[in-house]
Coordinates of C-alpha atoms and ligand atoms in Angstrom, one line a residue:
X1 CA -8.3 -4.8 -52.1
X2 CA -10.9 -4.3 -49.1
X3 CA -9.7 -1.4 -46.7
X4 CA -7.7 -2.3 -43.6
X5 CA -7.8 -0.1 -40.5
X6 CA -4.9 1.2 -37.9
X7 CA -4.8 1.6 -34.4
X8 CA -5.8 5.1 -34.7
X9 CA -8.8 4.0 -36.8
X10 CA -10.2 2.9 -34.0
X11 CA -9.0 4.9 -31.3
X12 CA -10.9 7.3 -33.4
X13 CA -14.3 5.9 -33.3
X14 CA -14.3 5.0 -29.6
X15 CA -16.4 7.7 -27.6
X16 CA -13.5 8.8 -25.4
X17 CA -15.1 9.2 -22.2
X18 CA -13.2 6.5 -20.5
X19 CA -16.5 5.1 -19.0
X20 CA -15.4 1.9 -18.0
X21 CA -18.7 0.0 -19.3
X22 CA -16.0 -2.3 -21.5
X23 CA -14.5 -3.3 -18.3
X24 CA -11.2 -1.3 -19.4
X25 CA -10.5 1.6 -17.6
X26 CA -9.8 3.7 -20.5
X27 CA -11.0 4.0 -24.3
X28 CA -7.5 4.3 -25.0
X29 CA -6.7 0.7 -23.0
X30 CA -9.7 -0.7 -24.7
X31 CA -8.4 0.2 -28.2
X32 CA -5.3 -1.3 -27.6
X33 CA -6.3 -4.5 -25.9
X34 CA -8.9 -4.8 -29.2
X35 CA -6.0 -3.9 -31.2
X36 CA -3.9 -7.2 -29.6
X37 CA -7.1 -9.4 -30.4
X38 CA -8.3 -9.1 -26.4
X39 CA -10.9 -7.6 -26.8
X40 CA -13.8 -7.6 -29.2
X41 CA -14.8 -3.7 -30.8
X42 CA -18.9 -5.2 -29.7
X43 CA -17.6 -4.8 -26.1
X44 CA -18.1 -1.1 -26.1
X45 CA -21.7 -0.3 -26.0
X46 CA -21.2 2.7 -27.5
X47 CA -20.1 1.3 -30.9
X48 CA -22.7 0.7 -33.7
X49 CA -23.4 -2.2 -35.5
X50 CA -22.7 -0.2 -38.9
X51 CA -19.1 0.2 -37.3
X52 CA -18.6 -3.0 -35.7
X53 CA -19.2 -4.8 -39.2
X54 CA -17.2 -2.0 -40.7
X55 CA -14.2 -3.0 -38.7
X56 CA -14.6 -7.3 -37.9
X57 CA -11.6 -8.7 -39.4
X58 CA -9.8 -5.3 -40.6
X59 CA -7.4 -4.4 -38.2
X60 CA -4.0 -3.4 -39.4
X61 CA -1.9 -5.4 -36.6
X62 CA 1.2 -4.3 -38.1
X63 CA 1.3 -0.7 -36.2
X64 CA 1.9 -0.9 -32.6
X65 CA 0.7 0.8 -30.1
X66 CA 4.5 2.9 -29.7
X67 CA 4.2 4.0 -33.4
X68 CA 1.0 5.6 -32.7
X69 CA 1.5 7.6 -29.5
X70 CA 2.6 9.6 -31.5
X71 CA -0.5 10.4 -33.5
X72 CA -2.1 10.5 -30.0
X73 CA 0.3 12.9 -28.6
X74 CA -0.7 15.3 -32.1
X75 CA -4.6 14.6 -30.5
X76 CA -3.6 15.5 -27.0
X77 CA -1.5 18.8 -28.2
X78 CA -5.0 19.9 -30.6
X79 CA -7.1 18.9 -26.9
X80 CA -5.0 21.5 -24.7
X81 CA -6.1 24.7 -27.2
X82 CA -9.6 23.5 -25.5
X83 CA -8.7 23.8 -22.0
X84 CA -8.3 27.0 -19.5
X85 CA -4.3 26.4 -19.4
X86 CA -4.8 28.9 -15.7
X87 CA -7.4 27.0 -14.3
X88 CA -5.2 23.8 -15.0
X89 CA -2.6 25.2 -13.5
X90 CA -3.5 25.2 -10.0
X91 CA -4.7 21.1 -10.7
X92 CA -1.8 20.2 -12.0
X93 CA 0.6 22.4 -9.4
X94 CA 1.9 24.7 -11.8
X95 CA 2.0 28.5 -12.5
X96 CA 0.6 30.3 -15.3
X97 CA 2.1 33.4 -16.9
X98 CA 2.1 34.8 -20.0
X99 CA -0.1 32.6 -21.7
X100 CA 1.7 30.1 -20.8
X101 CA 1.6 27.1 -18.1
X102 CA 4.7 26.1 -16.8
X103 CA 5.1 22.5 -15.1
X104 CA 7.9 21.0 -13.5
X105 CA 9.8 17.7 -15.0
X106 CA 11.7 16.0 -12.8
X107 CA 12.1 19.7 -11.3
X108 CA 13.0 20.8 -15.1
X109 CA 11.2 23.6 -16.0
X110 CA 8.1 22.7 -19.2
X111 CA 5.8 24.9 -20.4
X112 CA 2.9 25.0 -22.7
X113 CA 1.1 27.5 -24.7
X114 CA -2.6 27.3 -25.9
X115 CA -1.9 26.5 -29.0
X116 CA 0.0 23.0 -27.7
X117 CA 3.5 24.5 -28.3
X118 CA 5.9 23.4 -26.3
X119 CA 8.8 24.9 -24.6
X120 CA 11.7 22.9 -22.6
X121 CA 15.1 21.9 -22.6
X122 CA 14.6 18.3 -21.8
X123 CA 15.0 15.9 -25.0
X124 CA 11.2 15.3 -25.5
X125 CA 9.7 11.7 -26.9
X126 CA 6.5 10.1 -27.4
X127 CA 6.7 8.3 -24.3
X128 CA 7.6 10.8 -22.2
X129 CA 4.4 13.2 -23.5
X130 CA 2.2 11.6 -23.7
X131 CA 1.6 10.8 -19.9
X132 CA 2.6 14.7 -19.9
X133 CA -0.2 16.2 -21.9
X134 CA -2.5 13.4 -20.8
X135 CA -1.7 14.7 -16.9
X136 CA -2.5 18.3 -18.3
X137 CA -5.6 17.6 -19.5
X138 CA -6.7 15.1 -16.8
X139 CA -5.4 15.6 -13.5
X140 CA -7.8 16.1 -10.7
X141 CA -5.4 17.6 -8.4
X142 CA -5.9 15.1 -5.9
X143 CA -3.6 15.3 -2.9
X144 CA -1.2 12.9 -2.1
X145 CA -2.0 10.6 0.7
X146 CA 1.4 9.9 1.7
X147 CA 1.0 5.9 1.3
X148 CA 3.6 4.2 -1.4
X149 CA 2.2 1.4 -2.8
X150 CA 4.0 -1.1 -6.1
X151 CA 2.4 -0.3 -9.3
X152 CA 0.1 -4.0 -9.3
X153 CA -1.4 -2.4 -6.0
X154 CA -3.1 0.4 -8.4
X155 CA -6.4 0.0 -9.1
X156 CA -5.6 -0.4 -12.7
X157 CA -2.0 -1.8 -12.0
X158 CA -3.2 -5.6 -12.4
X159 CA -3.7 -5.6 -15.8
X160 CA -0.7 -3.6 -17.0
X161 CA 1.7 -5.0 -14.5
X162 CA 3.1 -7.6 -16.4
X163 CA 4.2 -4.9 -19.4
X164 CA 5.5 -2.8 -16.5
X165 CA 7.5 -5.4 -14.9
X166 CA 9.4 -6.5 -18.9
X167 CA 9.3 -2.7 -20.1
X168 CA 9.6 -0.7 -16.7
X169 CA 11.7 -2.9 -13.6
X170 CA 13.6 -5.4 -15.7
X171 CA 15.8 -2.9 -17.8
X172 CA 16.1 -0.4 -14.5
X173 CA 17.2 -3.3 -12.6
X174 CA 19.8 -3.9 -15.1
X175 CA 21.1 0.0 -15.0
X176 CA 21.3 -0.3 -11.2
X177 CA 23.3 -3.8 -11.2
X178 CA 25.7 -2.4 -13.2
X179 CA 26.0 1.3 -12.8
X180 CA 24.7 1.5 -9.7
X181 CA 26.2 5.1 -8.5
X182 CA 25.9 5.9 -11.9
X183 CA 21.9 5.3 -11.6
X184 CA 21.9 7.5 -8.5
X185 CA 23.7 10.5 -10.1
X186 CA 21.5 10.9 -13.1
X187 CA 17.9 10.7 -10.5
X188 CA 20.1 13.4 -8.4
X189 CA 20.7 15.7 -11.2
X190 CA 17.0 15.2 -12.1
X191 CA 16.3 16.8 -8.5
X192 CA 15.4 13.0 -6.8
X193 CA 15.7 13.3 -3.4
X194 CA 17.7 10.4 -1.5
X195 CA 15.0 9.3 1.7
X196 CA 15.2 7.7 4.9
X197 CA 15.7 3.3 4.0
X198 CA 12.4 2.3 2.8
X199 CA 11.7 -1.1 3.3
X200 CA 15.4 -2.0 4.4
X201 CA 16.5 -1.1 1.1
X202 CA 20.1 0.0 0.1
X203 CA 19.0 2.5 -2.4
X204 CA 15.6 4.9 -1.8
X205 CA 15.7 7.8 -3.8
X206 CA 12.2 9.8 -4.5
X207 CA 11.7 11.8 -7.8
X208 CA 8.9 14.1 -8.8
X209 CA 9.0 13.4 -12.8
X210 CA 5.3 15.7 -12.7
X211 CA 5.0 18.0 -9.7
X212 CA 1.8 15.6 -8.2
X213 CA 3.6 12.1 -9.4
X214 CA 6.2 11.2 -7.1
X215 CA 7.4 8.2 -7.5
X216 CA 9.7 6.3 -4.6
X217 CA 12.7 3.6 -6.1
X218 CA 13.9 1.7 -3.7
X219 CA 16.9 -0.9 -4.8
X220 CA 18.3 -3.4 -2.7
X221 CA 21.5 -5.2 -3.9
X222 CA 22.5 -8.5 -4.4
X223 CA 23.5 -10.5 -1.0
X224 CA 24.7 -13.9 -0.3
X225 CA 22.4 -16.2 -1.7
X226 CA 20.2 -13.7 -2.7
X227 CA 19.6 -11.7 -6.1
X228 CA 19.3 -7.9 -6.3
X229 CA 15.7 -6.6 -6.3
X230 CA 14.4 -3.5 -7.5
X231 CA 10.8 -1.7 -7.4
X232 CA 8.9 1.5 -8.1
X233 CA 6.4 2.7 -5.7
X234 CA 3.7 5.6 -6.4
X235 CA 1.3 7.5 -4.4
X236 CA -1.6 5.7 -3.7
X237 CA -4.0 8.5 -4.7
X238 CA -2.2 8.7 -8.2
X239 CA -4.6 7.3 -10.5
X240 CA -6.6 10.3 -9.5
X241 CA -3.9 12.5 -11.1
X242 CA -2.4 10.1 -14.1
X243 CA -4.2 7.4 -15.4
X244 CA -2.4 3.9 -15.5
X245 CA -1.8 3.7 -19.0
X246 CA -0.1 7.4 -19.0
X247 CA 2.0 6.4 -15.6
X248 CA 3.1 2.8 -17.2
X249 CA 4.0 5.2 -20.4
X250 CA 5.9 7.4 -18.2
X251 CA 7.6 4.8 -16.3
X252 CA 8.6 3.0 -19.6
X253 CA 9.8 7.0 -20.9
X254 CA 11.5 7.9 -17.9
X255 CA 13.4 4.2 -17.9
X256 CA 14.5 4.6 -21.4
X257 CA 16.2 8.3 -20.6
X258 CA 17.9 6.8 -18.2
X259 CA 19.3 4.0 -20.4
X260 CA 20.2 6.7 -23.0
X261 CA 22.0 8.7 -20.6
X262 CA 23.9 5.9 -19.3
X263 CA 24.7 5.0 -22.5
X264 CA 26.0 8.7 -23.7
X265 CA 28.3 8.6 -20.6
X266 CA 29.8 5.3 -21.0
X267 CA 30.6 5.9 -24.2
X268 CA 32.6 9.3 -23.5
Ligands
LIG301 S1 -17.1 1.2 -23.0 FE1 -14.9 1.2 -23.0 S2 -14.3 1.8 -25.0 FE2 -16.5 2.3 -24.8 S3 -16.6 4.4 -24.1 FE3 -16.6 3.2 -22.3 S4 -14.4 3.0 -21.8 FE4 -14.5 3.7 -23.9

């Protein structure tokens, strides 16, 4: 039987150096949208004809993209032993002590040793480090301009938006329509900072899940005639920080806490 070939396969022979030439922003986008029969492996200029051959027709379609983050997470731990974890530091607005860099998480403490270890009390998944370690190794330290804008208004954002809107707004719309105090405890305990109405909304609460991420939600609640709305709104300098794949997985990791919290305490 004639060898088929993962996600990861072909993550792996994709140059990495998000160039953009494919018209993706990211190697990693560019995998996946190949992966979902988007995209064409020939697309990248990098690729040879050797490999392109190798691959036509032999992609394992049964993995998704979720069961490999992990995998790329393991990559992204092996990547930080590379790195100057106190030169990152002052990019990413963190300290360094000890051998160790120390970020906060939606203002929990995380650190990070250079040998990718980890150390944290928050309940750690793929989703949620991915855009983590990817923010480690990638953040420019751009400053924040101070202008909110919705995710499609990213440079990137056009392309991912529709995931982001099933995976990201829909299910956090549901938490708010039906624990809607609830919603606001668990962003308060996460240090989220309630802010002045943005937009005339009932609910705008700002949270720093990565110390140069913020990210604004503003809710407004079902009136007369009219259904409840919901929205996330970031920085707009924050694909210089997080690229959009690592802030739609951090959106869709940060949404998913939530749910499980929500769920532990109803069921108590
Ligand atoms: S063309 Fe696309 S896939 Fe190839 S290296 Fe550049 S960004 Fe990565």
């Amino acid at each position: 039987m004639s060898k088929t070939y993962t996600f990861m396969d072909l993550f792996n022979v994709l140059p990495k150096t998000n160039c953009g030439r494919c018209n993706v922003l990211t190697c990693l986008a560019f995998s996946l949208l190949v992966f979902k029969g988007e995209k064409r492996l020939k697309e990248c200029p990098f690729i040879s004809q050797d490999i392109i051959e190798r691959f036509e027709g032999k992609i394992d379609t049964n993995k998704t993209f979720e069961q490999n983050l992990s995998k790329i997470v393991e990559q992204f731990k092996a990547k930080i032993c590379n790195i100057d974890l106190s030169m990152a530091a002052e990019k990413v607005g963190g300290d360094y002590e000890d051998g160790k860099l120390t970020i906060r998480v939606l203002g929990k403490p995380l650190s990070i040793d250079s040998q990718g270890r980890i150390f944290t009390d928050i309940h750690m998944h793929p989703w949620v480090l991915y855009p983590i370690l990817s923010y480690i190794l990638n953040c420019k330290g751009a400053p924040l301009s101070g202008i909110w804008v919705p995710f499609r208004e990213l440079k990137g954002g056009k392309k991912w938006n529709p995931l982001f809107e099933q995976r990201c707004l829909k299910p956090l719309k549901n938490l708010a329509d039906i624990h809607t105090d609830l919603l606001k405890d668990i962003i308060d305990i996460f240090s989220g900072q309630e802010i002045e109405s943005y937009h005339n909304s009932d609910i705008s609460l700002v949270m720093y899940p990565l110390p140069k991420i913020p990210i604004l939600l503003s809710y407004w609640k079902a009136e007369e005639g009219q259904q409840s709305h919901i929205n996330l709104f970031f920085d707009s300098n924050v694909e210089e920080n997080l690229n959009i794949e690592a802030l739609y997985a951090l959106c869709n990791g940060l949404v998913m806490m939530f749910e499980k919290i929500v769920q532990r305490i109803v069921l108590l």
